[in-house]
Tab-separated table of C-alpha atoms and ligand atoms in Angstrom:
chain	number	residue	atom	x	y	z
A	1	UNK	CA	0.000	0.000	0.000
A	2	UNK	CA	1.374	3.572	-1.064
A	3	UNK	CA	1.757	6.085	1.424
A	4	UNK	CA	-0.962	7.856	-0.200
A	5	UNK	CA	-3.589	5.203	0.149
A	6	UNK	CA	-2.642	4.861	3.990
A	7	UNK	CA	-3.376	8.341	4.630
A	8	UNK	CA	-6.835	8.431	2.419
A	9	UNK	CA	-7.283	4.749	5.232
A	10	UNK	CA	-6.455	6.831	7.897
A	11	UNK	CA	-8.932	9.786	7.111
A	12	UNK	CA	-11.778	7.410	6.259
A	13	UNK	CA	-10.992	5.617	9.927
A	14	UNK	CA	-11.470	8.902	11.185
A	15	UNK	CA	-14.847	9.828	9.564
A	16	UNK	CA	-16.121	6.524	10.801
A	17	UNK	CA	-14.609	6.354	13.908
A	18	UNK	CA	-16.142	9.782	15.209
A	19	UNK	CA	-19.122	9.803	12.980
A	20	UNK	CA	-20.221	13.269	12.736
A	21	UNK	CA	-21.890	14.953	10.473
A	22	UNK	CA	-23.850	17.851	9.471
A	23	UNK	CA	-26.421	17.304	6.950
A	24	UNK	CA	-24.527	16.095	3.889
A	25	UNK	CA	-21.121	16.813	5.387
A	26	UNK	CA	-19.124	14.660	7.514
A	27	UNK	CA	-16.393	15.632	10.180
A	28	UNK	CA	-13.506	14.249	10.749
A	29	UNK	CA	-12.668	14.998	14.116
A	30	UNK	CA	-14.759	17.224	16.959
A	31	UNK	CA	-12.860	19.750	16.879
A	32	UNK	CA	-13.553	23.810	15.232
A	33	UNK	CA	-11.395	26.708	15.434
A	34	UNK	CA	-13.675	29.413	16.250
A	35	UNK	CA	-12.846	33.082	14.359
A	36	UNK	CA	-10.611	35.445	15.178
A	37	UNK	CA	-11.185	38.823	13.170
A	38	UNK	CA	-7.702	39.288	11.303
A	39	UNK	CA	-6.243	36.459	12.223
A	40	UNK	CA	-8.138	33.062	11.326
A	41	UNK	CA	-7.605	32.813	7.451
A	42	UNK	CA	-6.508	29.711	5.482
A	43	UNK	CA	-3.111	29.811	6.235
A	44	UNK	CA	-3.851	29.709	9.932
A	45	UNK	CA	-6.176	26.527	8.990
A	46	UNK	CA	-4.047	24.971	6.564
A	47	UNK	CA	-0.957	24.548	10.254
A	48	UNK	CA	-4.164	23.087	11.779
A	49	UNK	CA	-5.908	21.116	9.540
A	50	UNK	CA	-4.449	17.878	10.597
A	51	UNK	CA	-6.189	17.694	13.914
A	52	UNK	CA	-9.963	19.728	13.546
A	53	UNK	CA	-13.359	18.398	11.485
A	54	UNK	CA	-14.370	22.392	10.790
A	55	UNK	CA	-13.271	25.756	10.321
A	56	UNK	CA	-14.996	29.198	10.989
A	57	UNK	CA	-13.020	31.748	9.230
A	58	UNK	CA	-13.137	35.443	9.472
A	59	UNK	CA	-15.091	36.962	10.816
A	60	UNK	CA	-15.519	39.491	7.710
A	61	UNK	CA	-17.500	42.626	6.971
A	62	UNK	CA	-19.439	42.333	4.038
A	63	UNK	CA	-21.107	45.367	3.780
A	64	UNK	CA	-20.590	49.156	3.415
A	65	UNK	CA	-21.765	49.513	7.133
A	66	UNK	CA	-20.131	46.770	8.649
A	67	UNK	CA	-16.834	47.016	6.364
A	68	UNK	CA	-16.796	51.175	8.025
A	69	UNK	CA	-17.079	49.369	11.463
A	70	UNK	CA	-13.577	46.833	10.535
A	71	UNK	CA	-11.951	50.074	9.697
A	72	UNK	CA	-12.975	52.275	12.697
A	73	UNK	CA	-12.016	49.096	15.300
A	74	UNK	CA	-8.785	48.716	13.100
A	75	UNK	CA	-7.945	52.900	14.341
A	76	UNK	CA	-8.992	51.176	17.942
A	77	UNK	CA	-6.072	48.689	17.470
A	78	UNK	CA	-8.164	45.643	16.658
A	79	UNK	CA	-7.037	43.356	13.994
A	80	UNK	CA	-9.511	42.872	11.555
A	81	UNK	CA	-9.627	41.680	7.887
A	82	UNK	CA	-10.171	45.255	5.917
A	83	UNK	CA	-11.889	45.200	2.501
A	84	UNK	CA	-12.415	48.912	0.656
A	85	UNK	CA	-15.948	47.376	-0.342
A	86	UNK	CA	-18.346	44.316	-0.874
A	87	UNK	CA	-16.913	43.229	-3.760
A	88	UNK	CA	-13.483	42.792	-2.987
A	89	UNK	CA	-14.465	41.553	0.371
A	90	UNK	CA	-16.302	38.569	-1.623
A	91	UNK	CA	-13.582	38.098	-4.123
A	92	UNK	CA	-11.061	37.304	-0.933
A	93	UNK	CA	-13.295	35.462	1.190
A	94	UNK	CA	-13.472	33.216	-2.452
A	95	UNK	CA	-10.104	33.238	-2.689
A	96	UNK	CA	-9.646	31.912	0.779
A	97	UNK	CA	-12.186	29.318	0.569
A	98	UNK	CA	-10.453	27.956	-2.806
A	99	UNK	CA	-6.916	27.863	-0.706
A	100	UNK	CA	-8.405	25.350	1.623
A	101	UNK	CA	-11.264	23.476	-0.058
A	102	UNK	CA	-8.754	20.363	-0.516
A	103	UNK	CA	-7.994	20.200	3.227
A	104	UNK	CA	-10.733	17.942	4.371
A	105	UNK	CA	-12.083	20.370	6.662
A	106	UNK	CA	-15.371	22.057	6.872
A	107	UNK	CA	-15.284	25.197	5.687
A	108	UNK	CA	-17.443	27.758	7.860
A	109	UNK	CA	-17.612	31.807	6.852
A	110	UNK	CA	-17.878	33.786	10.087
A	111	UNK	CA	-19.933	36.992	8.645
A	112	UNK	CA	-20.506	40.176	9.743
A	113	UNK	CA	-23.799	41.907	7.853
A	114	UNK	CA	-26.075	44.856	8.482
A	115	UNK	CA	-28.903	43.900	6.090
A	116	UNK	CA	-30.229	40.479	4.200
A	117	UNK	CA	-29.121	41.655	1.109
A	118	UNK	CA	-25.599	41.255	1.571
A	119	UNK	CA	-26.028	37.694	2.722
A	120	UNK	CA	-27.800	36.793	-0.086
A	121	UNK	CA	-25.109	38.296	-2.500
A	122	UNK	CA	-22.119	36.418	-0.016
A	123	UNK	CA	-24.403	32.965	-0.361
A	124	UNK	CA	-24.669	33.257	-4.672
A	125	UNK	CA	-21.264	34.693	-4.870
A	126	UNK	CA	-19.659	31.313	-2.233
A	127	UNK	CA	-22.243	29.020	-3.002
A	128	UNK	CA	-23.285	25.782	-1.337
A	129	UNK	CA	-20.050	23.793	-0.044
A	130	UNK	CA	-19.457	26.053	2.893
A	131	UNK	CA	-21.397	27.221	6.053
A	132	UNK	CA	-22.392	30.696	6.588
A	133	UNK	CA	-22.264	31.772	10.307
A	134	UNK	CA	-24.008	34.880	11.075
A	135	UNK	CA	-21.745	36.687	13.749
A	136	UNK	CA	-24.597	37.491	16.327
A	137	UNK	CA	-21.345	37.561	19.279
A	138	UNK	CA	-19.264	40.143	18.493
A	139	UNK	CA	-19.668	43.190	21.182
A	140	UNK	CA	-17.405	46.022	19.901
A	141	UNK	CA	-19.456	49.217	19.816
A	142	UNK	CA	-18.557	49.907	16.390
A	143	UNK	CA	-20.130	46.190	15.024
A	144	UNK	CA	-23.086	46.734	17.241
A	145	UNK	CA	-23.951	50.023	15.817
A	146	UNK	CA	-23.941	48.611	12.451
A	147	UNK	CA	-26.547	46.031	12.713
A	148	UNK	CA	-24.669	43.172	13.456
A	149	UNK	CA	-23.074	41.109	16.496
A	150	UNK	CA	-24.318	41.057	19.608
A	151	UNK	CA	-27.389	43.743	18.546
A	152	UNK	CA	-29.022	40.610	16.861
A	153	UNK	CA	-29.316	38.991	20.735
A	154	UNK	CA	-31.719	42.135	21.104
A	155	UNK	CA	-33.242	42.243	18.225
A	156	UNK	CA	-34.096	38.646	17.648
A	157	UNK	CA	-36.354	39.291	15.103
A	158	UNK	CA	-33.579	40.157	12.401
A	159	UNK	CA	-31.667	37.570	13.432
A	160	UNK	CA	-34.655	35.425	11.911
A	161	UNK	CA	-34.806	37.106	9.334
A	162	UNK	CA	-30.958	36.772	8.519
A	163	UNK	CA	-31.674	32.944	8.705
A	164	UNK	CA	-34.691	32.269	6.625
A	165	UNK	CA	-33.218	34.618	4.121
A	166	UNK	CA	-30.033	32.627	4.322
A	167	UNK	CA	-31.805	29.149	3.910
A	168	UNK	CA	-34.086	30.518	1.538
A	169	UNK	CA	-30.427	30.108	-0.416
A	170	UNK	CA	-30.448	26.526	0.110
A	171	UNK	CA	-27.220	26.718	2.370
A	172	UNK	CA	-26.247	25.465	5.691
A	173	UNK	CA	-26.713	28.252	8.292
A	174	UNK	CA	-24.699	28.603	11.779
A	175	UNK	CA	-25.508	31.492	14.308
A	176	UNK	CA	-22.356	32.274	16.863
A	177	UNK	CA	-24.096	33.745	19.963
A	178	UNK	CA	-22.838	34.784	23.256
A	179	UNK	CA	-24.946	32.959	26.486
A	180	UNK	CA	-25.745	35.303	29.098
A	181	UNK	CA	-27.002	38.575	26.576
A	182	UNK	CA	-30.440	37.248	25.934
A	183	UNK	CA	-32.841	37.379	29.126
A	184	UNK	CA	-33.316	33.304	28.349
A	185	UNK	CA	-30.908	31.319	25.957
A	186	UNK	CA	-33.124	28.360	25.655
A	187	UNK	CA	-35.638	30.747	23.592
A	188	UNK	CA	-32.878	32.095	22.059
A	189	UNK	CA	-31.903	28.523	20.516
A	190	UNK	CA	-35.303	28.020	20.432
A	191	UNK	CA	-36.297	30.661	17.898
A	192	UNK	CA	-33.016	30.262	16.036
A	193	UNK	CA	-33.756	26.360	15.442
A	194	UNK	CA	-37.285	27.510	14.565
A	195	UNK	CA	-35.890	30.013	11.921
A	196	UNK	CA	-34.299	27.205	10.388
A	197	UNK	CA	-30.679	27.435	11.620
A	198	UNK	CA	-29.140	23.901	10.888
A	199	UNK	CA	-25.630	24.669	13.150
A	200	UNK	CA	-25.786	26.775	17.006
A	201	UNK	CA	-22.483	27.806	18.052
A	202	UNK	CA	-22.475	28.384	21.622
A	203	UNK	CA	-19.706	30.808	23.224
A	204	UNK	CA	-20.353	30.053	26.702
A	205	UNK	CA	-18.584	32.661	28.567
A	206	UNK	CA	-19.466	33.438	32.247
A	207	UNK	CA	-21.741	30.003	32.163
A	208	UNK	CA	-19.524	27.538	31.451
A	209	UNK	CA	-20.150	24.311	30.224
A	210	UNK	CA	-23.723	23.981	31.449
A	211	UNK	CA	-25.116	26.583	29.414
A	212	UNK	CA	-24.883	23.978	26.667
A	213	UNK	CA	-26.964	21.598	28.508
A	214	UNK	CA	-29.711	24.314	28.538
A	215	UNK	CA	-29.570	24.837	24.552
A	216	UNK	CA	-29.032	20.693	24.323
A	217	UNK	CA	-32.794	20.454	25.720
A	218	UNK	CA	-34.237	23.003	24.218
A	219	UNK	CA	-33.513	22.488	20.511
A	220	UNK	CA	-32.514	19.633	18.315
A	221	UNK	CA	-29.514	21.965	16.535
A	222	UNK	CA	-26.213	20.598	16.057
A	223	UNK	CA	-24.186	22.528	18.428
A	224	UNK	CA	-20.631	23.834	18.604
A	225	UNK	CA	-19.359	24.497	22.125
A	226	UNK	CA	-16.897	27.143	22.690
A	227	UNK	CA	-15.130	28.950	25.602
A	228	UNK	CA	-11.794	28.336	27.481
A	229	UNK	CA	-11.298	24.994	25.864
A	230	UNK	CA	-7.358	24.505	26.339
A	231	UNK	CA	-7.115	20.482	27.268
A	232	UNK	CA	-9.396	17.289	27.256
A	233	UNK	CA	-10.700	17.630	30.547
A	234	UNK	CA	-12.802	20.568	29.339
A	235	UNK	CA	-13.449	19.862	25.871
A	236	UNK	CA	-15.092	16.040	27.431
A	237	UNK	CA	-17.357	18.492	30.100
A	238	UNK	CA	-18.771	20.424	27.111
A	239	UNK	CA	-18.994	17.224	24.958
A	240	UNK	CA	-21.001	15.677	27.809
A	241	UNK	CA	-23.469	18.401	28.088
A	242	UNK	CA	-24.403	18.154	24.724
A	243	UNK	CA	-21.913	19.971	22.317
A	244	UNK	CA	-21.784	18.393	18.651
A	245	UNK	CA	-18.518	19.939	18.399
A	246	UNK	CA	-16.006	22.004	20.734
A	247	UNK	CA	-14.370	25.175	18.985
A	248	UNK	CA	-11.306	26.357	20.189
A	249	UNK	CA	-10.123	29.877	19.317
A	250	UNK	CA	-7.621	31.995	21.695
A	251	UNK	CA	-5.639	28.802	22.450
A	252	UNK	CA	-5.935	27.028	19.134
A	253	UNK	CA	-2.050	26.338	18.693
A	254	UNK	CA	-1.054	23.535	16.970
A	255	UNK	CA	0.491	21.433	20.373
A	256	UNK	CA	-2.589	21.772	22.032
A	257	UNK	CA	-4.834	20.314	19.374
A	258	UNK	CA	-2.847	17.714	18.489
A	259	UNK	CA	-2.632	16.857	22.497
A	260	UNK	CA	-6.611	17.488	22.151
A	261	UNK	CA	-7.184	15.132	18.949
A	262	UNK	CA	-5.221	12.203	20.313
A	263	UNK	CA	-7.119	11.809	23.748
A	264	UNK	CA	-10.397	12.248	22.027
A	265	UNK	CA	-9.377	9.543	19.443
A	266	UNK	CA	-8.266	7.746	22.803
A	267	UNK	CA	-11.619	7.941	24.231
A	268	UNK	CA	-13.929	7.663	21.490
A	269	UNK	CA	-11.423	4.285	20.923
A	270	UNK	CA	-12.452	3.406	24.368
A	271	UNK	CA	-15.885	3.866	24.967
A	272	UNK	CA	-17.623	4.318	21.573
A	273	UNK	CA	-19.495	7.417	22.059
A	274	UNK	CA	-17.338	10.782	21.732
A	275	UNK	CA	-19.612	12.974	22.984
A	276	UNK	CA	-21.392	10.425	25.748
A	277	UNK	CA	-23.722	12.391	27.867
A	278	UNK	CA	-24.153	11.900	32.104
A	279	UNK	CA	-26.939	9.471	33.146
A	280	UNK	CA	-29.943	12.046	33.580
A	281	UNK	CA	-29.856	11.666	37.401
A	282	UNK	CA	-25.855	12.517	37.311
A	283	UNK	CA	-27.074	15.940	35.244
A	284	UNK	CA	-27.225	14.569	32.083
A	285	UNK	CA	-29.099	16.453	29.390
A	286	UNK	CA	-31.703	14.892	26.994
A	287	UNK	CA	-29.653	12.278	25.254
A	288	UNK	CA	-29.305	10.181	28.516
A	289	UNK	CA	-32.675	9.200	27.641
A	290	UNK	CA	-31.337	6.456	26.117
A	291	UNK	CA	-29.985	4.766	29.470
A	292	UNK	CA	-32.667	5.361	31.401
A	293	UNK	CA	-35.092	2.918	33.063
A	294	UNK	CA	-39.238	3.213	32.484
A	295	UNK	CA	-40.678	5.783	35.063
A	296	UNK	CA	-41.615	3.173	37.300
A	297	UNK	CA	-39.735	5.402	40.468
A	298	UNK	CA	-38.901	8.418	42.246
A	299	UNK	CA	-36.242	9.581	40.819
A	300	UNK	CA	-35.485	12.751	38.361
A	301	UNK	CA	-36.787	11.093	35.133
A	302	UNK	CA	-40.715	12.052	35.386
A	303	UNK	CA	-39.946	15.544	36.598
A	304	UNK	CA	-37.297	15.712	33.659
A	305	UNK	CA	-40.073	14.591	31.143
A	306	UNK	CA	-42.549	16.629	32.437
A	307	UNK	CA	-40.036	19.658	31.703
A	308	UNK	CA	-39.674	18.560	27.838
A	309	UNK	CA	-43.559	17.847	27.931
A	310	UNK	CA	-43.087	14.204	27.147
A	311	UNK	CA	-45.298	11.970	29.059
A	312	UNK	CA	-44.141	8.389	30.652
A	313	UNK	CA	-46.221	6.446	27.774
A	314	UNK	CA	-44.490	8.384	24.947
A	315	UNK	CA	-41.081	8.209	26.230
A	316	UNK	CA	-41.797	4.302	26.802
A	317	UNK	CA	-42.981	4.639	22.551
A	318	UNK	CA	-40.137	6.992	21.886
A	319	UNK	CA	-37.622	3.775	23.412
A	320	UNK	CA	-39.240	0.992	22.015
A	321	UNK	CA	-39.684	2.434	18.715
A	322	UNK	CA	-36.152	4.028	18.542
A	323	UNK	CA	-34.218	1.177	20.037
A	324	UNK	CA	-32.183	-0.734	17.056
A	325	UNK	CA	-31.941	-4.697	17.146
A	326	UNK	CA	-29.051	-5.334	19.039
A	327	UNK	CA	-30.630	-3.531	22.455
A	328	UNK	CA	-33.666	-5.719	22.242
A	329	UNK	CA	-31.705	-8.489	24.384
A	330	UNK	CA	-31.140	-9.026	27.958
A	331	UNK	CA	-33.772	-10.596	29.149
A	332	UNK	CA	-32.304	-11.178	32.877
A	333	UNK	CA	-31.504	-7.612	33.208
A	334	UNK	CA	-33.427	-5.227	35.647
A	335	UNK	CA	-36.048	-4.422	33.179
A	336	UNK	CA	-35.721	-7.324	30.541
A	337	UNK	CA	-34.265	-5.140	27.708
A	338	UNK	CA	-30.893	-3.334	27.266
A	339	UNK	CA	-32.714	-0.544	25.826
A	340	UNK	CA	-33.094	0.259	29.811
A	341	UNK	CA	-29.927	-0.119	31.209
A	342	UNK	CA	-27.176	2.287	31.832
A	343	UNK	CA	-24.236	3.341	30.855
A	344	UNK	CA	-21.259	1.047	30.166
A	345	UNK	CA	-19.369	2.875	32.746
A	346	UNK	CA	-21.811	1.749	35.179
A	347	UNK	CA	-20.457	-1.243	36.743
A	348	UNK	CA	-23.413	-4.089	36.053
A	349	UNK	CA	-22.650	-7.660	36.177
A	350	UNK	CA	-26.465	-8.593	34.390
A	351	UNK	CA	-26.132	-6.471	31.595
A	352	UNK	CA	-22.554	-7.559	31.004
A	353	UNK	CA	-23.339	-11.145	30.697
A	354	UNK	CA	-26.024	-9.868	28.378
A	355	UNK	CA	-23.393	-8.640	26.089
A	356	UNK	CA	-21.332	-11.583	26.160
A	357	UNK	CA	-24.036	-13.591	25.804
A	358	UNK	CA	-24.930	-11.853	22.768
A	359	UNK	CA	-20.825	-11.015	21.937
A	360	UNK	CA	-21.930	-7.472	21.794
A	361	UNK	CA	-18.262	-5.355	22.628
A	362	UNK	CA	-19.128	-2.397	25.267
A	363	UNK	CA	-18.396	0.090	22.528
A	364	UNK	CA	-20.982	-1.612	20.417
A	365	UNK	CA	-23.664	-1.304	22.752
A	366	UNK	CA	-22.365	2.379	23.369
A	367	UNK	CA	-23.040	2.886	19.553
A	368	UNK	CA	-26.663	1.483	19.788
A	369	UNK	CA	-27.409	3.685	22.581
A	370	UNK	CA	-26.058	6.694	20.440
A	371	UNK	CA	-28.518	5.581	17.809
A	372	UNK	CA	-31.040	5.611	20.410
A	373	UNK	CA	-30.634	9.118	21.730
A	374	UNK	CA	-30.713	10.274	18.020
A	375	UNK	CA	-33.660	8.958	17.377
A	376	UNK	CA	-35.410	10.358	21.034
A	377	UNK	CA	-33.831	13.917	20.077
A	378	UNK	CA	-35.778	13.726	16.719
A	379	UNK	CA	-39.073	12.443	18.512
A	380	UNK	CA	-38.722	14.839	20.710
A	381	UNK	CA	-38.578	17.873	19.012
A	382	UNK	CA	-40.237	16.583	15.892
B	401	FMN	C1	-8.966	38.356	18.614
B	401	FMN	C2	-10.324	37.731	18.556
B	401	FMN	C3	-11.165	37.992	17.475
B	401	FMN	C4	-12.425	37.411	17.410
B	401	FMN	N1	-13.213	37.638	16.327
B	401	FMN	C5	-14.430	37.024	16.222
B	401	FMN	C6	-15.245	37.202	15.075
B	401	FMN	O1	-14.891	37.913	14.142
B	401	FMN	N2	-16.440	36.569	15.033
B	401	FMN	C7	-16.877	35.759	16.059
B	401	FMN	O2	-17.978	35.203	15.970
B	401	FMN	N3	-16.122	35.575	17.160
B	401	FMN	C8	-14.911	36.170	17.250
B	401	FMN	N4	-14.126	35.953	18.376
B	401	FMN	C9	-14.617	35.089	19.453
B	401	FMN	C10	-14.007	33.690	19.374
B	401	FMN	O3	-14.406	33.011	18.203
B	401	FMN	C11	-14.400	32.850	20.608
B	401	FMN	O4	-15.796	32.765	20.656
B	401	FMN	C12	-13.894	33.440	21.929
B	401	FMN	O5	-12.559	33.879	21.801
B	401	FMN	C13	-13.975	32.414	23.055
B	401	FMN	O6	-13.313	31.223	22.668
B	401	FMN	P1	-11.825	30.855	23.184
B	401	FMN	O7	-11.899	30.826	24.671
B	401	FMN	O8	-11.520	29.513	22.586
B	401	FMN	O9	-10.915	31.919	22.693
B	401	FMN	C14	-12.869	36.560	18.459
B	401	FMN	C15	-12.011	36.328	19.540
B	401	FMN	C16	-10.762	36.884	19.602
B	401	FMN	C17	-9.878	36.582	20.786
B	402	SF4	S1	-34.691	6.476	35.227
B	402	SF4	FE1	-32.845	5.540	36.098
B	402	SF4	S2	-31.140	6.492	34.988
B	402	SF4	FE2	-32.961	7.748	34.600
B	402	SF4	S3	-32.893	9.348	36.138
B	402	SF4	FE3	-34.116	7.699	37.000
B	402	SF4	S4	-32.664	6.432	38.152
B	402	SF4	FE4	-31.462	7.761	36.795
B	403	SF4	S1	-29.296	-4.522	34.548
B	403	SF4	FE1	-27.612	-3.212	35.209
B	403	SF4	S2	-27.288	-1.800	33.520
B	403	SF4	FE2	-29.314	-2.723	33.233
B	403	SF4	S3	-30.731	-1.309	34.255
B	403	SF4	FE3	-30.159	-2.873	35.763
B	403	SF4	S4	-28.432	-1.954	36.851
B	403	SF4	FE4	-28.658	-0.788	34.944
């Protein structure tokens, strides 16, 4: 085998060993770089491309109101990416894309806008093999007074707008928002996902990790987790509560997310879920679903379903039905099924015979309850 066709193995392991995707595109690995205004370009992907699934670059001013508000926070001694006008902000955005489009990364265009129009002239002009994030984070006066940022937290009715008219374009759609601006984040995710966002990218700020746990239950979005993330230990605590994806901006140096790639391709290795969430009564978000028991106790499940307005018969359909083959075994275990019993983590001598029984490996029966969760999340919020 040419060295060639071992690397084109070792990328398709990856795909399939992480299994992520976003509509038609698939990841191979769970980690972003988030955008840095004047800084994250394709160059700065290309020394990073090794070790991250998707790429927000930019963020760049599109328009006459937002390209003014680059230049006055460049006089402020911020680095931005400075166009003279909309054109020749499109033509090297293009010209970016085309420098990385062979990487094998997901390309994602971080954009500042004040009006729809401009969006729809960025989405004919880059077409359909990228994603468009609307910046809806950025705080700097200058941005805000434009349109654009963090004044679409407060004026959430653009933002919608910005979306449909984006999708309306027949193009993937993230929103980058800051937790802690809107009076109640869940809406916010809430009335992004119902403007037909595909992609929430969460920076979690003051909150923490948790704050993705709120937008996990309130919203079927894929979501991108970002904040602080420097080592495994707090990439896994954002995975857990729900992030898709972690994105990694201030510290995304090349040592670190190579340190970062190999533990999660340790983990993922080990227990077959990269992005496992808690059991629900450990703080576990919707996805632990999947490992729990029927409501048959006292416990945090009923009060939990009665928050997503699920009752105890449909989440008893929503397992059944969603449960593949392989968890419809274990007839000794507490409550005759594997599509009840916990996590692999959880020491359990009955369901472990189950699975030998049945020479299902751990990380197998991980994957099935993966499946599972899927399919809840979609019942769910369908
Ligand atoms: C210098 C700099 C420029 C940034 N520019 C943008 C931007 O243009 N658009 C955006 O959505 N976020 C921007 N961000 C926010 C980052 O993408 C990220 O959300 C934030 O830095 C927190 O992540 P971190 O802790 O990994 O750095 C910028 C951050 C920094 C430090
Ligand atoms: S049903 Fe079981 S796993 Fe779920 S919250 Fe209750 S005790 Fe925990
Ligand atoms: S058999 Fe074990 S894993 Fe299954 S529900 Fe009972 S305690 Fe949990």
């Amino acid at each position: 085998m040419t060295s060639i066709q071992n690397n084109i193995r070792t990328m398709n392991t990856m795909f399939d060993l992480f299994d992520i995707q976003i509509k038609d595109k698939r990841l191979k690995s769970p980690i972003a770089i988030a955008s840095m205004a004047g800084i994250t370009n394709a160059e700065y992907i290309k020394n990073r491309a090794e070790w991250i699934g998707l790429a927000c670059i930019g963020g760049y001013s599109i328009d006459k109101r937002t390209i003014e508000a680059s230049h006055a926070l460049v006089n402020r001694e911020r680095e931005e990416f400075l166009f003279s006008n909309q054109e020749s902000a499109l033509d090297a955005i293009e010209a970016q894309i085309k420098e990385i489009s062979d990487s094998k990364v997901v390309i994602c265009v971080n954009l500042r806008a004040s009006n729809t129009e401009s969006l729809v002239i960025a989405a004919r002009r880059l077409g359909a093999n990228i994603i468009y994030e609307i910046d809806a984070h950025c705080r700097q006066e200058e941005m805000i007074q434009a349109g654009c940022g963090e004044y679409l937290l407060t004026h959430t009715d653009i933002l919608s707008q910005y979306i449909s008219t984006l999708k309306a374009e027949g193009v993937l759609v993230s929103v980058k928002i800051r937790t802690g601006v809107c009076d109640d984040d869940a809406e916010l995710a809430h009335l992004i996902w119902k403007a037909g966002a595909d992609i929430i990218h969460i920076d979690c700020m003051d909150e923490g990790a948790k704050a993705v746990r709120k937008i996990r239950n309130a919203c079927p979005l894929f979501i991108i987790g970002n904040n602080s993330i420097s080592s495994f230990e707090s990439a896994k605590e954002m995975l857990t509560y729900g992030a898709d994806l972690i994105s990694l901006a201030r510290m995304s140096h090349p040592n670190v997310l190579s340190d970062l790639y190999n533990e999660m391709i340790r983990y993922v290795k080990e227990i077959g879920w990269y992005n496992v969430p808690k059991q629900l009564c450990r703080g576990g978000d919707i996805r632990s679903l999947a490992f729990c028991c029927p409501p048959v106790k006292p416990c945090p499940l009923l009060p939990f379903l009665q928050e997503i307005e699920v009752s105890p018969q449909e989440f008893m359909e929503m397992k059944n039905a969603g449960a593949g083959l392989p968890l419809m075994i274990g007839q000794e275990t507490c409550f005759g099924s594997l599509v009840f019993c916990c996590k692999s983590s959880t020491p359990c001598f009955g369901r472990d015979r189950a699975l030998r029984q049945a020479s299902m490996s751990k990380t197998t029966y991980m994957k099935e309850k993966r499946a599972l969760a899927d399919k809840i999340l979609s019942a769910v919020f369908a």
